[in-house]
Structures are given as structure tokens and as C-alpha cells.
C-alpha positions as a LaTeX table, in Angstrom:
\begin{tabular}{lrrr}
\hline
Residue & $x$ (\AA) & $y$ (\AA) & $z$ (\AA) \\
\hline
Met1 & 3.51 & 21.12 & 3.40 \\
Ser2 & 0.05 & 21.32 & 1.88 \\
Pro3 & $-1.66$ & 18.09 & 0.71 \\
Ser4 & $-0.68$ & 18.90 & $-2.87$ \\
Asp5 & 2.94 & 19.50 & $-1.79$ \\
Ile6 & 2.96 & 16.14 & 0.02 \\
Arg7 & 1.60 & 14.39 & $-3.04$ \\
Ser8 & 4.24 & 16.06 & $-5.26$ \\
Trp9 & 7.07 & 15.23 & $-2.87$ \\
Asn10 & 6.00 & 11.60 & $-2.50$ \\
Arg11 & 5.48 & 11.22 & $-6.24$ \\
Asp12 & 9.04 & 12.39 & $-6.91$ \\
Ala13 & 10.40 & 10.36 & $-3.99$ \\
Trp14 & 8.87 & 7.15 & $-5.32$ \\
Asp15 & 10.22 & 7.94 & $-8.77$ \\
Arg16 & 13.69 & 8.15 & $-7.16$ \\
Gln17 & 13.07 & 4.87 & $-5.35$ \\
Val18 & 12.38 & 3.20 & $-8.70$ \\
Ala19 & 15.58 & 4.65 & $-10.17$ \\
Ala20 & 17.60 & 3.40 & $-7.17$ \\
Gly21 & 16.16 & $-0.11$ & $-7.51$ \\
Gln22 & 16.63 & $-1.01$ & $-3.84$ \\
Asn23 & 13.06 & $-0.88$ & $-2.52$ \\
Gln24 & 11.27 & $-4.26$ & $-2.69$ \\
Trp25 & 8.02 & $-2.53$ & $-3.68$ \\
Thr26 & 9.55 & $-1.13$ & $-6.87$ \\
Lys27 & 10.85 & $-4.42$ & $-8.29$ \\
Pro28 & 8.62 & $-5.91$ & $-11.03$ \\
Val29 & 7.74 & $-9.58$ & $-11.08$ \\
Ser30 & 9.49 & $-11.90$ & $-13.52$ \\
Ser31 & 8.03 & $-13.53$ & $-16.61$ \\
Asp32 & 8.09 & $-16.83$ & $-14.75$ \\
Ile33 & 5.72 & $-15.38$ & $-12.14$ \\
Thr34 & 3.21 & $-14.10$ & $-14.70$ \\
Ala35 & 3.43 & $-17.34$ & $-16.69$ \\
Ala36 & 2.61 & $-19.29$ & $-13.52$ \\
Ala37 & $-0.30$ & $-16.92$ & $-12.81$ \\
Ala38 & $-1.69$ & $-17.64$ & $-16.27$ \\
Arg39 & $-1.70$ & $-21.34$ & $-15.29$ \\
Gly40 & $-3.62$ & $-20.55$ & $-12.10$ \\
Glu41 & $-0.57$ & $-20.68$ & $-9.84$ \\
Trp42 & $-0.38$ & $-17.27$ & $-8.20$ \\
Gln43 & $-0.45$ & $-15.27$ & $-5.01$ \\
Ile44 & $-0.06$ & $-11.61$ & $-4.06$ \\
Val45 & 0.73 & $-9.77$ & $-0.84$ \\
Leu46 & $-0.79$ & $-6.71$ & 0.82 \\
Thr47 & 1.83 & $-6.76$ & 3.58 \\
Pro48 & 5.51 & $-7.78$ & 3.43 \\
Gln49 & 5.22 & $-11.57$ & 3.60 \\
Lys50 & 1.87 & $-13.30$ & 4.07 \\
Pro51 & $-0.07$ & $-14.13$ & 0.87 \\
Val52 & $-3.65$ & $-12.89$ & 0.65 \\
Pro53 & $-6.05$ & $-15.83$ & 1.27 \\
Arg54 & $-7.48$ & $-16.96$ & $-2.06$ \\
Pro55 & $-11.14$ & $-16.82$ & $-0.81$ \\
Trp56 & $-10.68$ & $-13.07$ & $-0.28$ \\
Phe57 & $-10.84$ & $-12.62$ & $-4.07$ \\
Gly58 & $-14.38$ & $-13.99$ & $-4.23$ \\
Pro59 & $-16.01$ & $-16.82$ & $-6.18$ \\
Ala60 & $-16.28$ & $-14.83$ & $-9.44$ \\
Phe61 & $-12.51$ & $-14.43$ & $-9.84$ \\
Pro62 & $-11.00$ & $-14.00$ & $-12.42$ \\
Asp63 & $-14.03$ & $-12.57$ & $-14.23$ \\
Ile64 & $-13.94$ & $-9.33$ & $-12.26$ \\
Asp65 & $-12.77$ & $-5.73$ & $-12.56$ \\
Ile66 & $-9.94$ & $-4.93$ & $-10.12$ \\
Leu67 & $-8.51$ & $-1.58$ & $-9.05$ \\
Cys68 & $-4.95$ & $-1.89$ & $-7.73$ \\
Leu69 & $-4.92$ & 1.26 & $-5.60$ \\
Ala70 & $-1.56$ & 2.91 & $-4.80$ \\
Ser71 & $-0.20$ & $-0.39$ & $-6.04$ \\
Gly72 & 2.27 & 0.48 & $-8.79$ \\
Gly73 & 5.62 & $-1.24$ & $-9.16$ \\
Gly74 & 4.85 & $-4.11$ & $-11.51$ \\
Gln75 & 3.80 & $-6.59$ & $-8.84$ \\
Gln76 & 0.16 & $-7.16$ & $-7.86$ \\
Gly77 & $-1.40$ & $-5.74$ & $-11.04$ \\
Pro78 & 0.48 & $-7.88$ & $-13.58$ \\
Ile79 & $-0.06$ & $-11.06$ & $-11.54$ \\
Leu80 & $-3.81$ & $-10.47$ & $-11.35$ \\
Ala81 & $-3.97$ & $-9.54$ & $-15.05$ \\
Ala82 & $-2.05$ & $-12.70$ & $-15.98$ \\
Ala83 & $-4.51$ & $-14.70$ & $-13.86$ \\
Gly84 & $-7.33$ & $-13.39$ & $-16.06$ \\
Ala85 & $-8.81$ & $-10.38$ & $-14.24$ \\
Cys86 & $-9.46$ & $-6.98$ & $-15.83$ \\
Val87 & $-6.96$ & $-4.78$ & $-13.97$ \\
Thr88 & $-6.46$ & $-1.03$ & $-13.54$ \\
Val89 & $-3.36$ & 0.09 & $-11.62$ \\
Phe90 & $-3.70$ & 3.52 & $-9.97$ \\
Asp91 & $-0.66$ & 5.19 & $-8.40$ \\
Asn92 & 0.85 & 8.58 & $-7.59$ \\
Ser93 & 4.24 & 7.72 & $-9.14$ \\
Pro94 & 4.74 & 7.73 & $-12.92$ \\
Ala95 & 7.86 & 5.59 & $-12.53$ \\
Gln96 & 5.99 & 2.99 & $-10.50$ \\
Leu97 & 3.27 & 2.85 & $-13.15$ \\
Ala98 & 5.93 & 2.48 & $-15.81$ \\
Gln99 & 7.01 & $-0.72$ & $-14.08$ \\
Asp100 & 3.51 & $-2.15$ & $-14.57$ \\
Arg101 & 3.45 & $-1.15$ & $-18.23$ \\
Met102 & 6.88 & $-2.68$ & $-18.73$ \\
Val103 & 5.69 & $-6.04$ & $-17.37$ \\
Ala104 & 2.47 & $-5.82$ & $-19.38$ \\
Asp105 & 4.38 & $-5.13$ & $-22.62$ \\
Arg106 & 7.00 & $-7.76$ & $-21.88$ \\
Asp107 & 4.48 & $-10.50$ & $-21.10$ \\
Ser108 & 1.65 & $-9.43$ & $-23.45$ \\
Leu109 & $-0.79$ & $-8.59$ & $-20.65$ \\
Ser110 & $-3.84$ & $-6.35$ & $-20.87$ \\
Leu111 & $-3.54$ & $-3.79$ & $-18.09$ \\
Leu112 & $-4.51$ & $-0.11$ & $-17.68$ \\
Thr113 & $-2.46$ & 2.40 & $-15.65$ \\
Val114 & $-3.77$ & 5.71 & $-14.25$ \\
Glu115 & $-1.80$ & 8.34 & $-12.32$ \\
Gly116 & $-3.49$ & 10.17 & $-9.46$ \\
Asp117 & $-4.20$ & 10.75 & $-5.79$ \\
Ala118 & $-5.85$ & 7.88 & $-3.88$ \\
Ala119 & $-8.13$ & 10.40 & $-2.15$ \\
Asp120 & $-9.55$ & 11.43 & $-5.54$ \\
Leu121 & $-10.78$ & 8.61 & $-7.76$ \\
Ser122 & $-12.90$ & 10.91 & $-9.92$ \\
Ala123 & $-11.32$ & 9.30 & $-12.99$ \\
Phe124 & $-13.72$ & 6.41 & $-12.33$ \\
Pro125 & $-17.53$ & 6.41 & $-12.30$ \\
Asn126 & $-19.54$ & 5.05 & $-9.39$ \\
Glu127 & $-19.57$ & 1.25 & $-9.08$ \\
Ser128 & $-16.72$ & 0.63 & $-11.56$ \\
Phe129 & $-14.94$ & $-2.24$ & $-9.78$ \\
Asp130 & $-15.62$ & $-5.55$ & $-8.08$ \\
Leu131 & $-12.43$ & $-5.56$ & $-6.04$ \\
Ile132 & $-9.85$ & $-3.05$ & $-4.77$ \\
Val133 & $-6.33$ & $-4.27$ & $-3.90$ \\
His134 & $-4.59$ & $-1.72$ & $-1.68$ \\
Pro135 & $-1.17$ & $-2.85$ & $-0.34$ \\
Val136 & 0.46 & $-1.00$ & 2.57 \\
Ser137 & 0.59 & 2.56 & 1.24 \\
Asn138 & $-1.70$ & 4.65 & 3.41 \\
Val139 & 1.39 & 5.56 & 5.47 \\
Phe140 & 2.18 & 8.00 & 2.64 \\
Met141 & $-1.24$ & 9.68 & 2.87 \\
Pro142 & $-2.03$ & 12.41 & 5.41 \\
Glu143 & $-5.77$ & 11.57 & 5.61 \\
Leu144 & $-7.58$ & 8.27 & 5.15 \\
Ala145 & $-11.29$ & 9.13 & 5.35 \\
Pro146 & $-11.39$ & 10.48 & 1.74 \\
Val147 & $-9.60$ & 7.35 & 0.50 \\
Trp148 & $-12.10$ & 5.00 & 2.14 \\
Arg149 & $-15.06$ & 7.06 & 0.88 \\
Glu150 & $-13.75$ & 6.96 & $-2.67$ \\
Cys151 & $-13.12$ & 3.22 & $-2.43$ \\
His152 & $-16.70$ & 2.67 & $-1.31$ \\
Arg153 & $-18.02$ & 4.84 & $-4.15$ \\
Val154 & $-16.18$ & 3.07 & $-6.97$ \\
Leu155 & $-16.95$ & $-0.45$ & $-5.73$ \\
Arg156 & $-20.04$ & $-2.30$ & $-6.90$ \\
Pro157 & $-22.48$ & $-3.63$ & $-4.28$ \\
Gly158 & $-20.99$ & $-6.77$ & $-2.78$ \\
Gly159 & $-17.50$ & $-5.69$ & $-3.86$ \\
Ala160 & $-14.55$ & $-5.88$ & $-1.48$ \\
Leu161 & $-11.62$ & $-3.70$ & $-0.44$ \\
Leu162 & $-8.47$ & $-5.67$ & 0.45 \\
Ala163 & $-6.14$ & $-3.35$ & 2.36 \\
Gly164 & $-2.74$ & $-3.80$ & 3.98 \\
Met165 & $-1.91$ & $-1.48$ & 6.87 \\
Cys166 & 0.72 & $-0.71$ & 9.50 \\
Tyr167 & 0.17 & $-0.78$ & 13.26 \\
Pro168 & 0.61 & 2.79 & 14.55 \\
Val169 & 2.88 & 1.73 & 17.41 \\
Thr170 & 5.71 & 1.17 & 14.90 \\
Tyr171 & 6.09 & 4.96 & 14.69 \\
Ile172 & 6.66 & 5.78 & 18.37 \\
Phe173 & 10.35 & 4.84 & 18.37 \\
Asp174 & 13.42 & 6.90 & 17.55 \\
Ala175 & 14.38 & 5.87 & 14.00 \\
Ala176 & 18.13 & 6.42 & 14.40 \\
Ala177 & 18.24 & 4.25 & 17.52 \\
Glu178 & 16.06 & 1.59 & 15.88 \\
Glu179 & 18.58 & 1.28 & 13.05 \\
Lys180 & 21.10 & 0.32 & 15.76 \\
Gly181 & 18.75 & $-2.31$ & 17.21 \\
Glu182 & 17.42 & $-0.19$ & 20.11 \\
Leu183 & 13.79 & 0.62 & 20.88 \\
Ile184 & 13.64 & 4.10 & 22.43 \\
Val185 & 10.23 & 5.73 & 22.71 \\
Arg186 & 10.38 & 9.23 & 21.26 \\
His187 & 7.18 & 10.16 & 19.42 \\
Ala188 & 3.55 & 10.61 & 20.41 \\
Leu189 & 0.88 & 9.31 & 18.07 \\
Pro190 & $-0.40$ & 10.02 & 15.52 \\
Tyr191 & 3.04 & 10.46 & 13.99 \\
Ser192 & 4.08 & 12.58 & 11.00 \\
Asp193 & 7.56 & 12.97 & 9.50 \\
Leu194 & 6.66 & 16.63 & 9.00 \\
Ala195 & 5.58 & 17.29 & 12.57 \\
Asn196 & 7.98 & 15.05 & 14.47 \\
Leu197 & 11.29 & 15.52 & 12.64 \\
Ser198 & 13.21 & 18.57 & 11.50 \\
Ala199 & 14.12 & 18.86 & 7.83 \\
Asp200 & 17.74 & 18.06 & 8.70 \\
Glu201 & 16.71 & 14.96 & 10.65 \\
Arg202 & 14.51 & 13.74 & 7.79 \\
Lys203 & 17.36 & 14.20 & 5.33 \\
Ala204 & 19.88 & 12.45 & 7.59 \\
Leu205 & 17.61 & 9.51 & 8.40 \\
Phe206 & 15.68 & 8.96 & 5.21 \\
Lys207 & 17.61 & 10.94 & 2.55 \\
Asp208 & 14.96 & 11.82 & $-0.04$ \\
Ala209 & 12.45 & 9.08 & 0.86 \\
Pro210 & 8.67 & 9.62 & 0.85 \\
Val211 & 7.07 & 11.47 & 3.76 \\
Glu212 & 5.24 & 9.06 & 6.11 \\
Phe213 & 2.32 & 9.33 & 8.53 \\
Ser214 & 0.99 & 6.95 & 11.15 \\
His215 & $-2.76$ & 6.40 & 11.36 \\
Thr216 & $-4.77$ & 5.25 & 14.34 \\
Leu217 & $-6.68$ & 1.98 & 14.25 \\
Glu218 & $-9.82$ & 4.11 & 14.42 \\
Glu219 & $-8.79$ & 5.82 & 11.17 \\
Gln220 & $-7.72$ & 2.61 & 9.50 \\
Ile221 & $-10.43$ & 0.18 & 10.59 \\
Gly222 & $-13.13$ & 2.51 & 11.92 \\
Gly223 & $-12.68$ & 4.70 & 8.86 \\
Gln224 & $-13.66$ & 1.81 & 6.63 \\
Thr225 & $-16.82$ & 1.08 & 8.60 \\
Asp226 & $-17.66$ & 4.81 & 8.69 \\
Ala227 & $-17.44$ & 4.82 & 4.89 \\
Gly228 & $-20.06$ & 2.05 & 4.77 \\
Phe229 & $-17.94$ & $-1.11$ & 4.68 \\
Leu230 & $-18.44$ & $-4.26$ & 6.73 \\
Leu231 & $-15.28$ & $-6.06$ & 7.88 \\
Ala232 & $-15.19$ & $-9.64$ & 6.65 \\
Gly233 & $-11.55$ & $-10.70$ & 7.08 \\
Phe234 & $-8.40$ & $-9.89$ & 9.06 \\
Tyr235 & $-4.84$ & $-11.19$ & 9.42 \\
Glu236 & $-1.49$ & $-9.98$ & 10.78 \\
Asp237 & 2.00 & $-10.04$ & 9.29 \\
Asn238 & 5.55 & $-8.86$ & 9.95 \\
Trp239 & 8.57 & $-7.46$ & 8.16 \\
Ser240 & 10.54 & $-9.63$ & 5.78 \\
Gly241 & 13.82 & $-10.44$ & 7.52 \\
Gly242 & 12.23 & $-9.31$ & 10.77 \\
Ala243 & 15.36 & $-9.90$ & 12.81 \\
Asn244 & 16.62 & $-6.57$ & 11.45 \\
Arg245 & 13.57 & $-4.77$ & 12.83 \\
Pro246 & 13.69 & $-4.75$ & 16.66 \\
Leu247 & 9.93 & $-4.35$ & 17.21 \\
Ser248 & 9.16 & $-7.37$ & 15.02 \\
Arg249 & 10.78 & $-9.59$ & 17.66 \\
Tyr250 & 7.90 & $-8.71$ & 19.98 \\
Met251 & 4.80 & $-8.21$ & 17.83 \\
Pro252 & 3.44 & $-8.20$ & 14.28 \\
Cys253 & 3.86 & $-4.78$ & 12.67 \\
Phe254 & 1.27 & $-5.12$ & 9.87 \\
Phe255 & $-2.29$ & $-6.26$ & 9.35 \\
Ala256 & $-4.69$ & $-6.63$ & 6.46 \\
Thr257 & $-8.47$ & $-6.35$ & 6.23 \\
Arg258 & $-11.14$ & $-7.49$ & 3.82 \\
Ala259 & $-14.02$ & $-5.00$ & 3.85 \\
Val260 & $-17.22$ & $-5.56$ & 1.88 \\
Lys261 & $-19.61$ & $-2.97$ & 0.46 \\
\hline
\end{tabular}
């Protein structure tokens, strides 16, 4: 698959995920959640469980411009908009963006949605945002360096990128065995659904789910510093209901960084 084919496949796959309504990242927040955010009672996640530390949003919050990058689904964007920030949600999936617009219309929130590729933020001028919120989604992107460069470009000086990521080791195991509770090493890293599984295996294991890629820590963390960021925060997290994920019994599977321009 070419990069454009991957983007098209993943766009359609996420649209199907929204229609199925089973994926936690496609389920919009309730009116109670946005009402609480308007009262100052709010939190968001970049990884499955752990809330982002409030200081990560900076002392000027909520009077800031936020880009929710690859963050559709009616979750982070509406909460931040209800809390008073000026929010743009950018995502590859029209159906995911429709979830954000639904919440905004339902709860009378001001929120902009833009469809596109995270590696190409040319829809935005230089230094457009004070903060970028980027939940775990780079696993659906074949290359990260262009994403980090674009994030650095559209942030204002002193702005921050808050990014959730996945440890690459989670991809070395045989997926079919893992579903049965076994950890069997099968794949070398970096991993790609396209390179490591046949089309029949992908269909059997993941049906019509998005194509995924692992990324090294050098790509994920070093790529941010190569783009010009300085790391200013870090934490780890694990799957929700981790008992159903064998590796989560032994180690955290996710981490998040705060990187400052």
C-alpha cells in the first residue's frame, strides 16, 4: 500500500468503527461530562486510563488555541471546548469528526473540525496553536517524522505537544495467541500489519480494522527532539481492563510525553 492507500484504508476503517459503536475511542462524551467541564471539573486522556496532569495544559488555559490532532470521536475536543478553550479537531475519519460536531451541536459548543492527514497540516499557518493534544494514534501512521515537524511548525513559541504513544514491544507477539492469553514472540520490530501479516491473516484477526504500525522509541521520543522540541513531561499507563491483555500483567504498554517548542 502507498501512503495515500493507507490513509484511505484507515479513514474508511475508522468510519466503520464508528458505525459499529464498539471501539471506546469512537464513543462521544455525554452532556453531563461537558456540563461539568464548563464548571471547571474536567479531565482528558491521551492513553487508555490515566488523566493528563492539569499543569500540562499551562497557566494560560483556557484562553488558548488547541489543536486536537488525530483526536476525533467526540471526546477530548468537546471537553476542552466546554472548559473554555478555542478548539480545532483534526482527523482522518469523517465519521469520527461527525461525532465531535454532534456533541458540539447537542451541547452548544464552539468547535471547528478539519479532515486531513496528520503528516500534512498545511491547512494551518505557522504558529497557529498554543497546544496540541495527540492521543494514541500514531500507530495508524507509517511515518512519524513528518507529523512531529508539522506539529512544531504550527505551534507558537512556548507551545506544547501532548502525545500519547504505545511501547513498541507490544507488537512482537502473535496476535491470535495473545487473544487466548498466551505471549508468543513472533514479530521483529519495527512491526507493520502490511509487512508481517498476510491479507488473509489480517482479515481473520482484525476483520476490517485500521492498519497498524509500531514505532521505535527513537522515532517517537527522539523524533520529537529532532523536530526541535524539548521534553518536559512523561508518564506511563496501561490498557483499561488490563487483565484481558497478557502483556499488561508485566509492564505498562503506553506512555505520554509533554514536549515544548
